[in-house]
Short mmCIF file of C-alpha atoms (C1' of nucleotides) in Angstrom, two decimals:
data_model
loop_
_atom_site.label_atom_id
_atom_site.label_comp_id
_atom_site.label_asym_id
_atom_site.label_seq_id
_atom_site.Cartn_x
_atom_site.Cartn_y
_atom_site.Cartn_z
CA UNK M 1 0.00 0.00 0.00
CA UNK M 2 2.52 2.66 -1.02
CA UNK M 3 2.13 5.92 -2.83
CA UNK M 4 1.25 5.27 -6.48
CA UNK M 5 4.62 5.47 -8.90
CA UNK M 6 5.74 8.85 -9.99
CA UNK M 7 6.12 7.54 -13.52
CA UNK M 8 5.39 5.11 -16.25
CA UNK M 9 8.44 3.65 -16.78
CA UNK M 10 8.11 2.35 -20.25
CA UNK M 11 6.76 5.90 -21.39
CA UNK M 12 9.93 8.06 -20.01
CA UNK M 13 12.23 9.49 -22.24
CA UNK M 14 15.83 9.10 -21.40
CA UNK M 15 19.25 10.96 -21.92
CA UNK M 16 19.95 14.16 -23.02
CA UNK M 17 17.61 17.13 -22.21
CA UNK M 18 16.42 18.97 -25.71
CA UNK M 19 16.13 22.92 -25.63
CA UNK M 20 12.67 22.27 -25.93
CA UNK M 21 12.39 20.64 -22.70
CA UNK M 22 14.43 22.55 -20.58
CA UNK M 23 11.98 25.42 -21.46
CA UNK M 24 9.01 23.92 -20.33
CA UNK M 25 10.22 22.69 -17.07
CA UNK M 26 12.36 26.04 -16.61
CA UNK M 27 8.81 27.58 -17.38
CA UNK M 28 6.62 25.74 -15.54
CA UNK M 29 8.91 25.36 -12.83
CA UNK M 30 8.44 29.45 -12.85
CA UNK M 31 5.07 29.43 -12.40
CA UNK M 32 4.41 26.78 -10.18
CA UNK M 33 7.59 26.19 -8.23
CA UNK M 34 9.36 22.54 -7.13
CA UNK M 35 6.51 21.46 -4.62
CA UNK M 36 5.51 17.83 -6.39
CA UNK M 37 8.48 16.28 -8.77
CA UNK M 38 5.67 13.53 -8.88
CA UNK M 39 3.19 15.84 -10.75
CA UNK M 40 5.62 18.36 -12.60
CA UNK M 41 6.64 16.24 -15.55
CA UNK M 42 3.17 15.18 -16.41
CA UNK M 43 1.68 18.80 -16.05
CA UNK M 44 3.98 20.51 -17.74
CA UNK M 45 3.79 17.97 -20.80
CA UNK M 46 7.02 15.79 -20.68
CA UNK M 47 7.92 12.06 -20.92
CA UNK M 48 10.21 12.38 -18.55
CA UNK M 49 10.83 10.64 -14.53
CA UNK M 50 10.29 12.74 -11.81
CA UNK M 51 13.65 12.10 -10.95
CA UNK M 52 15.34 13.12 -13.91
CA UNK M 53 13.19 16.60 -13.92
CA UNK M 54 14.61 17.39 -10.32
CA UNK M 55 17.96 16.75 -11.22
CA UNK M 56 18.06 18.76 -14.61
CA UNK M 57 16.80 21.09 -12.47
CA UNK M 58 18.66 21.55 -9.59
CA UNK M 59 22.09 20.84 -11.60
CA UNK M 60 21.23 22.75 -14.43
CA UNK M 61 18.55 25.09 -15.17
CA UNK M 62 18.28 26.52 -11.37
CA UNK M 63 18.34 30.34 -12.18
CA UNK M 64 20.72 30.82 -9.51
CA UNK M 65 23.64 28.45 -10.69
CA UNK M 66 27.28 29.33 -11.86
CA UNK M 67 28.32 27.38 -15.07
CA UNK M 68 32.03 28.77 -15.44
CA UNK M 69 35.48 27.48 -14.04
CA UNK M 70 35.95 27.38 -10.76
CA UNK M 71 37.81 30.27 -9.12
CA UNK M 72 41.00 29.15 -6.90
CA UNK M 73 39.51 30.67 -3.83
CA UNK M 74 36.35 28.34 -4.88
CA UNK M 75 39.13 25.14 -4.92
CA UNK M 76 40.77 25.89 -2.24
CA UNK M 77 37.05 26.07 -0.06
CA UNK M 78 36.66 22.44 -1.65
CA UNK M 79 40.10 20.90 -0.63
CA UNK M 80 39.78 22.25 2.84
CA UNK M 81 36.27 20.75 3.56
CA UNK M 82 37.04 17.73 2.01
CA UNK M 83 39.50 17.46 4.21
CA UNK M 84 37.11 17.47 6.73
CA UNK M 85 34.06 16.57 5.62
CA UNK M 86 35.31 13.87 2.49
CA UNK M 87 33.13 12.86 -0.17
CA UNK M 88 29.98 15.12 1.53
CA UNK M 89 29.63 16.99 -1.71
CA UNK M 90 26.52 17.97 -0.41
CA UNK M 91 28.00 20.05 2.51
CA UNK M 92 30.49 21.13 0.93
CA UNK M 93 28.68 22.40 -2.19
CA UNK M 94 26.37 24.04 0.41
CA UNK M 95 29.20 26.42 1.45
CA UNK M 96 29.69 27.32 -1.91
CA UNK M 97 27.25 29.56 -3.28
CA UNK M 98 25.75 28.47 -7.31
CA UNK M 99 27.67 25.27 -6.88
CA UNK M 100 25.96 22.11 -7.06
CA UNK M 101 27.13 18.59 -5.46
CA UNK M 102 27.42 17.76 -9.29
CA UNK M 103 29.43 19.98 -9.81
CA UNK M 104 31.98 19.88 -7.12
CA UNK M 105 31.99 15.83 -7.40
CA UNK M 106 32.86 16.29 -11.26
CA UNK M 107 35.42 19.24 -10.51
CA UNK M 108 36.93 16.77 -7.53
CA UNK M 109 37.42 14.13 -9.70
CA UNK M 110 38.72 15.53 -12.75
CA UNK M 111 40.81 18.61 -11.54
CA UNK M 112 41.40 18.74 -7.62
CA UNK M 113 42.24 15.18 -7.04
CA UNK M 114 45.19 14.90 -9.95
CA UNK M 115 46.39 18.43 -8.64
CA UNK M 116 47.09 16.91 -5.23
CA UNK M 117 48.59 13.69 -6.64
CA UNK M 118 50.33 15.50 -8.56
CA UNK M 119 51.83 17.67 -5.56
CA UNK M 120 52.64 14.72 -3.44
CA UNK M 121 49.50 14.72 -1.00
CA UNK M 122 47.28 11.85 -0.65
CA UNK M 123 43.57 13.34 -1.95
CA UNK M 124 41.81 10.69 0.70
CA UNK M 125 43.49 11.47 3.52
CA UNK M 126 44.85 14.84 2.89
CA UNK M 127 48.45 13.57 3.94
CA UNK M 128 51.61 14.46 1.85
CA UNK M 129 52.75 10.82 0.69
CA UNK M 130 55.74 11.31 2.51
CA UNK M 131 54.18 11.72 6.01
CA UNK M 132 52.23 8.47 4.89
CA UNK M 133 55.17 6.58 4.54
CA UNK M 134 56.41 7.81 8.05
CA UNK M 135 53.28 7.02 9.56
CA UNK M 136 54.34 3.42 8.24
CA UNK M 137 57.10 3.40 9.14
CA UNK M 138 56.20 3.63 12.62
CA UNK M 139 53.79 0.68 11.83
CA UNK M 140 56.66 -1.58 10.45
CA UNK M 141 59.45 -3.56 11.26
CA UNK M 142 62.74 -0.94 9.98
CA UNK M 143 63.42 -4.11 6.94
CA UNK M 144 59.79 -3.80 6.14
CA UNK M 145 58.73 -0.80 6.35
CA UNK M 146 62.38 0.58 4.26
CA UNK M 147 61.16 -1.69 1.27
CA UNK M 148 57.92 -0.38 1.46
CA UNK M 149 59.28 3.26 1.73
CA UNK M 150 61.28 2.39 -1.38
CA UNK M 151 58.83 0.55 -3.29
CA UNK M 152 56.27 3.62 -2.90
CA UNK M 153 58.99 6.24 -3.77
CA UNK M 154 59.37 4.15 -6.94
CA UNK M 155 55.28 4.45 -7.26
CA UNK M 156 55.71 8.56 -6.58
CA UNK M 157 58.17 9.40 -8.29
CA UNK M 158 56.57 8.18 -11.81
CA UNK M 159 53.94 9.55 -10.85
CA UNK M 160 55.05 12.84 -10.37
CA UNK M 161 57.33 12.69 -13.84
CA UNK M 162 54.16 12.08 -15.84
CA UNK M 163 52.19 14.93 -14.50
CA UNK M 164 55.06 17.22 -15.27
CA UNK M 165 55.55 15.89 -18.45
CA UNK M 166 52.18 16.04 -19.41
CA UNK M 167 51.88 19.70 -17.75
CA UNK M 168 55.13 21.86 -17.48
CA UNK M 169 55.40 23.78 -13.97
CA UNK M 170 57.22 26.91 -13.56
CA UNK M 171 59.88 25.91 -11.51
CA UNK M 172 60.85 29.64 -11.33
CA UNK M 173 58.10 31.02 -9.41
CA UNK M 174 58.66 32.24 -5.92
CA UNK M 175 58.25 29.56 -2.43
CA UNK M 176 57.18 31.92 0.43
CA UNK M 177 56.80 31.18 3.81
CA UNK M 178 52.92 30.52 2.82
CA UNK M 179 52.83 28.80 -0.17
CA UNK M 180 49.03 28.31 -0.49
CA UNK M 181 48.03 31.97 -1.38
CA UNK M 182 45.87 32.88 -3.87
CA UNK M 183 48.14 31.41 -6.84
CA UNK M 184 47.92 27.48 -6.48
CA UNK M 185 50.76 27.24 -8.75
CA UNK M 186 52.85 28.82 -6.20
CA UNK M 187 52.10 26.21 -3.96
CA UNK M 188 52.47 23.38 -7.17
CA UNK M 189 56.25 25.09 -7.27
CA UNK M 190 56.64 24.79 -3.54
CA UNK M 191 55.67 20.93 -3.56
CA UNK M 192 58.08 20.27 -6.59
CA UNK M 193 60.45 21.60 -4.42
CA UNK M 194 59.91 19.86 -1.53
CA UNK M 195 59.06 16.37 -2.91
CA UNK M 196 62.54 16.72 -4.82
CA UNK M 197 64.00 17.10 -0.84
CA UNK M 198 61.60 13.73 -0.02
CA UNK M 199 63.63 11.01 -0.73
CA UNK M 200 66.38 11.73 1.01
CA UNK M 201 64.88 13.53 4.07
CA UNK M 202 63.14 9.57 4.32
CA UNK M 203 65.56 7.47 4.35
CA UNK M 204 67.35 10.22 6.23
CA UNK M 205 64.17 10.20 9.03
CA UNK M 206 64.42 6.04 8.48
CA UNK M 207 67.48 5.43 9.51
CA UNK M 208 67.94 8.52 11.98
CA UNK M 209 64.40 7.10 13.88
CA UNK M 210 65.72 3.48 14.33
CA UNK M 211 68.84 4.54 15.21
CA UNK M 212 67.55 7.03 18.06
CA UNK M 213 64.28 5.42 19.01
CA UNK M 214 63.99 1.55 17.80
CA UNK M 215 61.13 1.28 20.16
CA UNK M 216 58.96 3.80 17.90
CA UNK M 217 59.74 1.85 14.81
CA UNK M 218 58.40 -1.52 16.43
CA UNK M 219 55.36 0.08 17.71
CA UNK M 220 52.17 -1.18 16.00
CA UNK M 221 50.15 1.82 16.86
CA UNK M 222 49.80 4.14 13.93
CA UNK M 223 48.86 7.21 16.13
CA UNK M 224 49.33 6.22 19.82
CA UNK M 225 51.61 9.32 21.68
CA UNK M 226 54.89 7.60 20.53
CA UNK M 227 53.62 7.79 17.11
CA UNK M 228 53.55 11.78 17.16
CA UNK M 229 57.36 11.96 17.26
CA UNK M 230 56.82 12.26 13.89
CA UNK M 231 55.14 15.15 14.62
CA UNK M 232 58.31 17.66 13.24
CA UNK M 233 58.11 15.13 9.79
CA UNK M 234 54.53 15.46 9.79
CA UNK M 235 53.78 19.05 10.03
CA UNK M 236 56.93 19.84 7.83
CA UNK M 237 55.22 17.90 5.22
CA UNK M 238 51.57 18.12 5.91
CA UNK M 239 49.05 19.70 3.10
CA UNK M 240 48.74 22.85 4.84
CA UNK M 241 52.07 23.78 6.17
CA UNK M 242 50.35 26.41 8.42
CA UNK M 243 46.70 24.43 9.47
CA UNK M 244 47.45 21.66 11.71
CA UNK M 245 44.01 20.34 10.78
CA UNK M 246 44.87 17.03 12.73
CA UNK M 247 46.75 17.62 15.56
CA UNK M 248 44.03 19.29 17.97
CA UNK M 249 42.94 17.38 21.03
CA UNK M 250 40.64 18.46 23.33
CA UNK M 251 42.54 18.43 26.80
CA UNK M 252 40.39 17.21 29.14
CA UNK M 253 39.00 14.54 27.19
CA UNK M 254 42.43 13.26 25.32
CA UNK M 255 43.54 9.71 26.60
CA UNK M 256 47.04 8.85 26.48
CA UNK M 257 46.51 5.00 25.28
CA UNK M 258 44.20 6.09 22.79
CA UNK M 259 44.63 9.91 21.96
CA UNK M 260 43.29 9.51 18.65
CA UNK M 261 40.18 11.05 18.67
CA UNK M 262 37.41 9.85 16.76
CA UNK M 263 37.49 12.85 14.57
CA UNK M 264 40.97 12.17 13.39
CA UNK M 265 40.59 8.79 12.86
CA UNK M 266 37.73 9.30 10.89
CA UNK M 267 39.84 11.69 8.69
CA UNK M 268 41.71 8.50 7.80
CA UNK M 269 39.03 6.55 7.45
CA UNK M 270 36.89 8.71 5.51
CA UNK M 271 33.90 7.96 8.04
CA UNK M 272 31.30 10.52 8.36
CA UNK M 273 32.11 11.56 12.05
CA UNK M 274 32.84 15.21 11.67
CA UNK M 275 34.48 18.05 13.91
CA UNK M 276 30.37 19.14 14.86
CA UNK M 277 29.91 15.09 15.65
CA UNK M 278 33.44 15.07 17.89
CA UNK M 279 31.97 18.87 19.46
CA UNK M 280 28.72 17.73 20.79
CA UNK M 281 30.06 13.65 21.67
CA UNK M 282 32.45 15.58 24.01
CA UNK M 283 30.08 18.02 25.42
CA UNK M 284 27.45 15.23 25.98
CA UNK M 285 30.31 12.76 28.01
CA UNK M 286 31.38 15.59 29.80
CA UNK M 287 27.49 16.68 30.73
CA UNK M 288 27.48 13.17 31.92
CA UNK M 289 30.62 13.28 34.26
CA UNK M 290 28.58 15.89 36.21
CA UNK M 291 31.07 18.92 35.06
CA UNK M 292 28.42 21.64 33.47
CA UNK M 293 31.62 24.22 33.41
CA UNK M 294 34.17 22.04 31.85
CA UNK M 295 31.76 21.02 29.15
CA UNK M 296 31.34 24.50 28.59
CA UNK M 297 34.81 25.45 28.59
CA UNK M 298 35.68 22.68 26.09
CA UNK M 299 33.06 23.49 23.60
CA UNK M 300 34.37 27.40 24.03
CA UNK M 301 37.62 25.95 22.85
CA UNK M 302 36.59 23.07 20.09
CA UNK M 303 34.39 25.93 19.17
CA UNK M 304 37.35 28.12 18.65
CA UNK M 305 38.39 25.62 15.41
CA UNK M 306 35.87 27.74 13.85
CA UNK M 307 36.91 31.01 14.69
CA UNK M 308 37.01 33.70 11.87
CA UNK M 309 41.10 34.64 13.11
CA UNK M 310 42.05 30.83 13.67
CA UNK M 311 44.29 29.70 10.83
CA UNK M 312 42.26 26.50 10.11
CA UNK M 313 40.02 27.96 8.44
CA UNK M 314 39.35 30.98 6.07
CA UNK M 315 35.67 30.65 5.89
CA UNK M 316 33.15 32.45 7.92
CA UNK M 317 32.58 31.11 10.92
CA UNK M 318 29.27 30.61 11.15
CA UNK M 319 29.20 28.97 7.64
CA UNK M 320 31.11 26.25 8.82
CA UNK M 321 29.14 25.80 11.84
CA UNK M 322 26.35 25.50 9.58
CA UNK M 323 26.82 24.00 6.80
CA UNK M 324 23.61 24.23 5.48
CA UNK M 325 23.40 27.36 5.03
"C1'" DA R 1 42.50 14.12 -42.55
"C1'" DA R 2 42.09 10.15 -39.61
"C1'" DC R 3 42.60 7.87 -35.62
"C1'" DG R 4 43.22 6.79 -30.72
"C1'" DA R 5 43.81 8.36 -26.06
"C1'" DG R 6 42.53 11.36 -22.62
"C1'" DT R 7 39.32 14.69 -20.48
"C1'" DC R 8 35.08 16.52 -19.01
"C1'" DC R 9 30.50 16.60 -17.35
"C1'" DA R 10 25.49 15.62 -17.75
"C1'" DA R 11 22.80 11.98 -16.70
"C1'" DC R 12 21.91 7.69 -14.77
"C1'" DC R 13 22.06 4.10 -11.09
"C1'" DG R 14 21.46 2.28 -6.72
"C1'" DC R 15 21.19 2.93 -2.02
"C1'" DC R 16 19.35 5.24 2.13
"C1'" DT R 17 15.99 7.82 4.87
"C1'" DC R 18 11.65 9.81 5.23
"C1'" DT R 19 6.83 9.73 4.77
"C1'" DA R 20 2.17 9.18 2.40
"C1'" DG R 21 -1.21 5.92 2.07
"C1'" DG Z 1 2.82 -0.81 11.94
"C1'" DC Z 2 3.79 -1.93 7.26
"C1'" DT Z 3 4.72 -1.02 2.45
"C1'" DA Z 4 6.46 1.27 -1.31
"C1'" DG Z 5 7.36 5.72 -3.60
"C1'" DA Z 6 9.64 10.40 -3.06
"C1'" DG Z 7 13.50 12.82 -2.37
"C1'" DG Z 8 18.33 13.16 -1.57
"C1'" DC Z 9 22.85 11.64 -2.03
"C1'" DG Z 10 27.36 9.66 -3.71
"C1'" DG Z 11 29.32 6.66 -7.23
"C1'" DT Z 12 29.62 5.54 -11.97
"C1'" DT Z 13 29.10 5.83 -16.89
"C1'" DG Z 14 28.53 7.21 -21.75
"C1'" DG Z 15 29.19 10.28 -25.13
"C1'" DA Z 16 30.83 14.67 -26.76
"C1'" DC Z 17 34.83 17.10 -27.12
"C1'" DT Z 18 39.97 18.05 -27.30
"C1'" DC Z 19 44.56 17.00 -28.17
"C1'" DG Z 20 48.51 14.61 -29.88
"C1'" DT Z 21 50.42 11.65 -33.37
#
DNA sequence: AACGAGTCCAACCGCCTCTAG
DNA sequence: GCTAGAGGCGGTTGGACTCGT
């Protein structure tokens, strides 16, 4: 006893929209608005699904959408909240304005994600390669985890000369002290750069590490407290030089056999548990422990992530606490 | 000019949650 | 309370287009 279908299946058209159509959805659409996708192909005379009409729609004829390039402050929104949020194109086409989840999937995909391969960070985790490979290496035995170093230097390196075969960088342009300004290629130039310094700052780090500390190579932990020594390595070579997007831990709540919070893992693991989730977990726990004034106090500070003059985050504040605005 | 490889993006597919009946 | 469609979402695909040989 469900609804009855929105369509006759054998009677829809399929594929490519004609002019013709788009104007009588865009104009019906006008005059009667998006209440019943059920009722709006049939009224406004077209063999199309319900389905297909809301999403020619919304990705396409919506009055209010930008169809050009995207800008690189426009990228640069997308990399960071992918960082946080992953493959929620959703949210993060919600903080940018005539962008659809379409669109920022497609622009992921075929731009973004080859322009971080291509500067030596991992577009899943948001991880230069190079602080991958440390992190395994503090997950390995030192024979194992130098052959796998080697073996996925190999891997980065060719992958590295075909993008700049296929795409010649200007070498010349200028590194500063903040290399992901305005200008991505500035930063492209600063990760050239830097990945040429990679292989030998590894096996430098390799055989410095189990030299100094053999007991951090033999841990199996991949981000228990021991693990953070590579903290220098890490934030040397993490994707924003100047945004420690991973390192925060809430103080009162952070637990020395298992300090990785939720959040972070999840940034590994591409979960959906997100910095809002980790905000209100932590102020619900500490509600529970009795403490009204600590909860507080720690959702002042997680709160502070968000803060218009923190350097996480360029974005209005109050965007990113709501991202669906 | 012809062809193949690579790129881009609109549209489709399938799954999930919500809700009308 | 149950069923099945609507709506929303992320993943995938097909075809148009571009570029190099």
């Amino acid at each position: 006893m469900g609804r009855i279908p929105c369509c006759e299946k054998e009677n829809v058209k399929r594929g490519q929209w004609t002019p013709e159509e788009d104007n009588k959805l865009s104009s019906y659409i006008a005059q009667h608005g998006t209440r019943n996708w059920r009722l709006i192909p049939k009224n406004a005379g077209l063999q199309r699904c319900g389905k297909s009409c809301r999403l020619r729609w919304t990705n396409y004829l919506r009055p209010d959408l930008k169809h050009g390039q995207f800008l690189d402050s426009e990228e640069q929104t997308i990399v960071k909240l992918h960082s946080v949020f992953g493959n929620r194109w959703s949210l993060i086409a919600a903080q940018l304005p005539g962008r659809t989840d379409n669109d920022v999937k497609n622009h992921w995909n075929t731009k973004v994600k080859k322009k971080l391969s291509g500067m030596g960070i991992d577009p899943v985790t948001h991880k230069s390669f190079s602080h991958l490979m440390a992190e395994i290496a503090t997950t390995l035995a030192p024979p194992q985890a130098a052959h796998l170093a080697e073996a996925a230097l190999g891997c980065f390196k060719d992958e590295v000369l075909h993008l700049l075969t296929k795409k010649p960088i200007n070498f010349l342009g200028q590194h500063s002290a903040a290399p992901l300004g305005n200008d991505i290629n500035n930063y492209i130039n600063y990760k050239q750069e830097e990945m040429d310094r990679t292989s030998d700052k590894i096996k430098l780090g390799f055989s410095k590490d189990t030299h100094d500390k053999p007991e951090m190579i033999l841990s199996n932990k991949a981000w228990n407290s021991t693990a953070a020594t590579s903290a220098s390595f890490a934030m040397q070579y993490s994707v924003f030089p100047t945004m420690p997007v991973f390192q925060y831990s809430p103080s009162s709540l952070c637990n020395k056999e298992d300090d990785a919070s939720q959040w972070s893992q999840s940034v590994c693991t591409r979960s959906t548990f997100t910095p809002m989730d980790h905000q209100n977990q932590l102020y619900e726990k500490l509600k529970e422990n009795g403490d009204d004034s600590e909860a507080t106090k720690e959702m002042t500070n997680l709160s502070n992530i968000f803060n218009p003059d923190c350097v996480l985050w360029d974005l209005p504040a109050d965007d990113l606490n709501n991202p669906m605005v």
